[in-house]
Short mmCIF file of C-alpha atoms in Angstrom, two decimals:
data_model
loop_
_atom_site.label_atom_id
_atom_site.label_comp_id
_atom_site.label_asym_id
_atom_site.label_seq_id
_atom_site.Cartn_x
_atom_site.Cartn_y
_atom_site.Cartn_z
CA UNK I 1191 51.09 244.26 -66.78
CA UNK I 1192 52.35 243.46 -63.31
CA UNK I 1193 54.45 246.15 -61.64
CA UNK I 1194 55.69 247.44 -58.31
CA UNK I 1195 55.98 251.06 -57.23
CA UNK I 1196 58.29 251.68 -54.34
CA UNK I 1197 58.93 254.71 -52.19
CA UNK I 1198 61.99 256.50 -53.45
CA UNK I 1199 64.92 257.08 -51.19
CA UNK I 1200 67.30 257.59 -49.82
CA UNK I 1201 65.94 257.24 -46.30
CA UNK I 1202 68.14 258.35 -43.42
CA UNK I 1203 67.21 257.55 -39.83
CA UNK I 1204 68.75 257.59 -36.40
CA UNK I 1205 69.18 254.32 -34.55
CA UNK I 1206 65.97 253.14 -32.81
CA UNK I 1207 63.74 255.23 -35.10
CA UNK I 1208 60.62 253.77 -36.71
CA UNK I 1209 60.89 252.75 -40.34
CA UNK I 1210 58.26 252.61 -43.06
CA UNK I 1211 59.06 251.98 -46.72
CA UNK I 1212 55.97 252.16 -48.92
CA UNK I 1213 55.26 249.69 -51.67
CA UNK I 1214 52.21 249.39 -53.91
CA UNK I 1215 51.63 246.94 -56.69
CA UNK I 1216 49.61 246.32 -59.83
CA UNK I 1217 48.79 242.74 -60.75
CA UNK I 1218 46.12 240.95 -62.73
CA UNK I 1219 46.21 237.71 -60.77
CA UNK I 1220 46.93 236.71 -57.20
CA UNK I 1221 50.58 237.56 -56.68
CA UNK I 1222 52.89 236.67 -53.88
CA UNK I 1223 54.70 239.66 -52.40
CA UNK I 1224 58.27 239.92 -51.17
CA UNK I 1225 60.81 242.22 -49.63
CA UNK I 1226 64.41 241.59 -50.59
CA UNK I 1227 67.42 243.25 -48.98
CA UNK I 1228 70.85 243.95 -50.44
CA UNK I 1229 73.53 244.68 -47.86
CA UNK I 1230 76.67 246.53 -49.02
CA UNK I 1231 78.86 244.22 -51.08
CA UNK I 1232 76.41 241.32 -50.87
CA UNK I 1233 73.79 239.70 -53.07
CA UNK I 1234 70.02 239.95 -52.81
CA UNK I 1235 68.51 238.13 -49.84
CA UNK I 1236 64.88 237.38 -49.16
CA UNK I 1237 63.78 239.32 -46.08
CA UNK I 1238 60.13 238.32 -45.85
CA UNK I 1239 57.17 237.28 -47.94
CA UNK I 1240 53.38 236.96 -47.98
CA UNK I 1241 51.46 234.74 -50.34
CA UNK I 1242 47.83 235.82 -49.87
CA UNK I 1243 45.72 238.74 -48.76
CA UNK I 1244 45.98 239.71 -45.07
CA UNK I 1245 49.09 237.56 -44.58
CA UNK I 1246 51.80 239.20 -42.54
CA UNK I 1247 55.41 238.42 -43.34
CA UNK I 1248 58.01 239.02 -40.64
CA UNK I 1249 61.72 238.51 -40.11
CA UNK I 1250 64.50 240.20 -38.10
CA UNK I 1251 62.00 242.65 -36.59
CA UNK I 1252 60.69 243.72 -40.01
CA UNK I 1253 57.02 243.24 -40.91
CA UNK I 1254 54.82 243.75 -43.94
CA UNK I 1255 51.12 242.99 -44.42
CA UNK I 1256 49.59 242.01 -47.77
CA UNK I 1257 46.71 244.48 -48.24
CA UNK I 1258 44.64 243.59 -51.27
CA UNK I 1259 42.17 246.44 -50.79
CA UNK I 1260 44.94 249.05 -51.05
CA UNK I 1261 47.29 246.89 -53.20
CA UNK I 1262 50.07 247.61 -50.74
CA UNK I 1263 52.85 245.78 -48.92
CA UNK I 1264 54.58 248.41 -46.79
CA UNK I 1265 57.71 247.43 -44.90
CA UNK I 1266 57.95 248.47 -41.24
CA UNK I 1267 60.34 248.10 -38.34
CA UNK I 1268 59.80 249.55 -34.90
CA UNK I 1269 63.43 250.27 -34.03
CA UNK I 1270 66.11 250.28 -36.71
CA UNK I 1271 69.76 249.49 -36.11
CA UNK I 1272 72.90 250.62 -37.88
CA UNK I 1273 73.21 247.08 -39.25
CA UNK I 1274 69.90 247.55 -41.11
CA UNK I 1275 71.59 249.96 -43.51
CA UNK I 1276 71.04 248.43 -46.94
CA UNK I 1277 68.95 248.71 -50.10
CA UNK I 1278 65.44 247.28 -49.80
CA UNK I 1279 63.46 245.99 -52.79
CA UNK I 1280 59.78 245.27 -52.93
CA UNK I 1281 58.83 242.55 -55.43
CA UNK I 1282 55.92 240.48 -56.62
CA UNK I 1283 55.70 237.10 -58.25
CA UNK I 1284 52.89 235.84 -60.42
CA UNK I 1285 53.38 232.25 -59.37
CA UNK I 1286 50.33 230.63 -57.89
CA UNK I 1287 46.72 229.91 -58.81
CA UNK I 1288 47.88 227.74 -61.71
CA UNK I 1289 50.58 230.05 -63.01
CA UNK I 1290 54.02 228.50 -62.98
CA UNK I 1291 56.10 231.31 -64.37
CA UNK I 1292 57.36 232.74 -61.09
CA UNK I 1293 59.24 235.70 -62.52
CA UNK I 1294 59.80 238.50 -60.04
CA UNK I 1295 58.89 242.11 -60.69
CA UNK I 1296 60.98 244.47 -58.59
CA UNK I 1297 60.62 248.04 -57.46
CA UNK I 1298 63.52 250.44 -57.90
CA UNK I 1299 64.85 249.92 -54.40
CA UNK I 1300 65.11 252.20 -51.36
CA UNK I 1301 68.47 252.99 -49.84
CA UNK I 1302 68.26 253.02 -46.03
CA UNK I 1303 71.05 254.55 -43.95
CA UNK I 1304 70.87 254.34 -40.17
CA UNK I 1305 73.13 256.60 -38.09
CA UNK I 1306 74.21 255.72 -34.54
CA UNK X 1345 75.16 224.06 -48.41
CA UNK X 1346 76.44 225.95 -51.40
CA UNK X 1347 74.40 228.80 -52.70
CA UNK X 1348 74.03 230.09 -56.24
CA UNK X 1349 77.40 230.92 -57.74
CA UNK X 1350 78.19 233.12 -60.71
CA UNK X 1351 81.35 233.55 -62.69
CA UNK X 1352 83.11 235.75 -63.40
CA UNK X 1353 82.34 238.26 -60.67
CA UNK X 1354 83.53 241.06 -62.90
CA UNK X 1355 83.87 241.23 -66.66
CA UNK X 1356 85.25 244.16 -68.62
CA UNK X 1357 84.97 243.97 -72.38
CA UNK X 1358 85.08 246.22 -75.40
CA UNK X 1359 82.14 247.27 -77.48
CA UNK X 1360 81.35 244.70 -80.13
CA UNK X 1361 82.86 241.73 -78.29
CA UNK X 1362 81.12 238.51 -77.26
CA UNK X 1363 80.74 237.55 -73.59
CA UNK X 1364 79.51 234.55 -71.65
CA UNK X 1365 78.28 234.68 -68.07
CA UNK X 1366 77.90 231.50 -66.06
CA UNK X 1367 75.47 230.53 -63.31
CA UNK X 1368 75.63 227.45 -61.05
CA UNK X 1369 72.29 227.04 -59.27
CA UNK X 1370 71.65 225.38 -55.96
CA UNK X 1371 71.71 221.62 -56.35
CA UNK X 1372 68.23 220.23 -56.90
CA UNK X 1373 66.70 223.51 -58.04
CA UNK X 1374 64.97 222.97 -61.36
CA UNK X 1375 63.95 226.59 -61.95
CA UNK X 1376 66.60 229.12 -62.96
CA UNK X 1377 66.20 232.84 -63.66
CA UNK X 1378 68.38 235.56 -65.12
CA UNK X 1379 67.87 239.22 -64.23
CA UNK X 1380 69.70 242.41 -65.12
CA UNK X 1381 70.20 245.23 -62.65
CA UNK X 1382 71.25 248.63 -63.94
CA UNK X 1383 72.66 251.24 -61.61
CA UNK X 1384 70.01 252.65 -59.30
CA UNK X 1385 67.32 250.27 -60.55
CA UNK X 1386 65.72 247.09 -59.38
CA UNK X 1387 66.50 243.82 -61.13
CA UNK X 1388 64.67 243.25 -64.42
CA UNK X 1389 63.68 239.81 -65.58
CA UNK X 1390 65.44 238.38 -68.63
CA UNK X 1391 64.68 234.66 -68.93
CA UNK X 1392 63.36 231.71 -66.93
CA UNK X 1393 64.33 228.05 -67.35
CA UNK X 1394 62.35 225.11 -66.08
CA UNK X 1395 64.77 222.22 -66.46
CA UNK X 1396 66.57 222.48 -69.79
CA UNK X 1397 63.99 224.54 -71.61
CA UNK X 1398 63.39 228.28 -71.60
CA UNK X 1399 59.85 228.58 -70.28
CA UNK X 1400 59.78 232.36 -70.63
CA UNK X 1401 62.33 234.44 -72.56
CA UNK X 1402 60.16 237.50 -72.94
CA UNK X 1403 62.57 239.68 -70.96
CA UNK X 1404 65.51 239.31 -73.32
CA UNK X 1405 65.99 242.80 -74.79
CA UNK X 1406 66.96 241.73 -78.31
CA UNK X 1407 68.44 238.89 -80.33
CA UNK X 1408 71.98 239.67 -79.19
CA UNK X 1409 71.06 238.00 -75.90
CA UNK X 1410 70.76 234.24 -75.62
CA UNK X 1411 70.86 231.76 -72.74
CA UNK X 1412 71.21 228.01 -72.49
CA UNK X 1413 70.89 225.35 -69.83
CA UNK X 1414 71.74 222.13 -71.70
CA UNK X 1415 71.74 219.70 -68.77
CA UNK X 1416 69.21 221.38 -66.55
CA UNK X 1417 71.78 222.67 -64.09
CA UNK X 1418 74.45 225.21 -65.10
CA UNK X 1419 73.26 228.05 -67.31
CA UNK X 1420 75.19 230.41 -69.56
CA UNK X 1421 73.99 233.83 -70.63
CA UNK X 1422 75.55 234.85 -73.92
CA UNK X 1423 75.72 238.39 -75.26
CA UNK X 1424 76.86 239.06 -78.80
CA UNK X 1425 78.18 242.34 -80.18
CA UNK X 1426 78.11 243.98 -76.76
CA UNK X 1427 77.05 247.59 -76.47
CA UNK X 1428 77.80 250.13 -73.75
CA UNK X 1429 74.17 249.98 -72.72
CA UNK X 1430 74.62 246.32 -71.77
CA UNK X 1431 76.74 247.40 -68.81
CA UNK X 1432 74.94 246.21 -65.67
CA UNK X 1433 75.00 243.57 -62.97
CA UNK X 1434 73.63 240.28 -64.24
CA UNK X 1435 71.95 238.24 -61.54
CA UNK X 1436 71.05 234.58 -61.52
CA UNK X 1437 68.52 233.00 -59.17
CA UNK X 1438 67.25 229.47 -58.66
CA UNK X 1439 64.32 227.84 -56.91
CA UNK X 1440 62.52 224.54 -56.50
CA UNK X 1441 59.87 224.04 -59.13
CA UNK X 1442 56.54 225.34 -57.89
CA UNK X 1443 58.07 227.17 -54.91
CA UNK X 1444 58.11 230.91 -54.58
CA UNK X 1445 61.42 231.65 -52.99
CA UNK X 1446 64.23 232.47 -55.38
CA UNK X 1447 67.79 232.39 -54.12
CA UNK X 1448 70.12 234.86 -55.78
CA UNK X 1449 73.75 234.65 -56.69
CA UNK X 1450 76.20 237.50 -56.11
CA UNK X 1451 75.97 238.67 -59.70
CA UNK X 1452 78.39 239.38 -62.52
CA UNK X 1453 79.24 243.02 -63.06
CA UNK X 1454 79.61 243.57 -66.81
CA UNK X 1455 81.30 246.71 -68.05
CA UNK X 1456 81.37 247.42 -71.77
CA UNK X 1457 83.91 250.06 -72.71
#
C-alpha cells in the first residue's frame, strides 16, 4: 500500500544553517506530495505541495522537488530561522488520475529546533 | 474566513465511557476527513466523507468507532466503550471535492484514564 518514510529527528540547527529533511514514498498510482508543518501549540498547516513528477513546490523559503525516479520529496531551506522551529510532516495523497479518495498518508514527522 | 473548528479541544474520560467529538468544516467544503495522531506519530487516516456519505471508512480501527455527517456539513466521531489506547489527538480536515489541499482543524485531545 501507499506509505511515506521520513527522516527521523530531532534535527537541531543554528540559525542560517542549511536544512534538508529526507522523505521517500511508496505508491501504486500517481500521488500528489505534500509537506505539512505543525508549529508549537498550533494545528497542521500545508507548507508546500507538488502534484506531478519534476514539479517543485515552494513556500516561505522552503522547497521540495517531486522525484519519481528516486521516489523522493526532500524538504530543503537554504537558511533556517528560529521561527522555523516546528514539526514537519511529509505526506502523499492518492487523489488524481481518476481516484477521488484523497486520503493523506503521513510520515512520522521530524522535529526541527533552530537555535539563535 | 473561518477555518475548520473542532470541539471540545480537550476531553478526559474514563475507560468504558462513550465520547463524541465534533468537527465543523470550512463552509462549502464537501469532503471531510478524520485522522488520529498518537504521540510521536504522524496522523493516521480514519474515515472520509464526500457529502453525507462515508466514501472510505477503512481506517476505523474497530466497530467501537463510528462517524456521521447527516447534513453534509458538521461531522461527529463517536467512540464507544473507550479504551486507554484510544488516547490521541483526533484531527478533522476538509477540502473542496476534487481538490488536493486539506485544511486541518486544531484537533481534540482525548485522554482515556
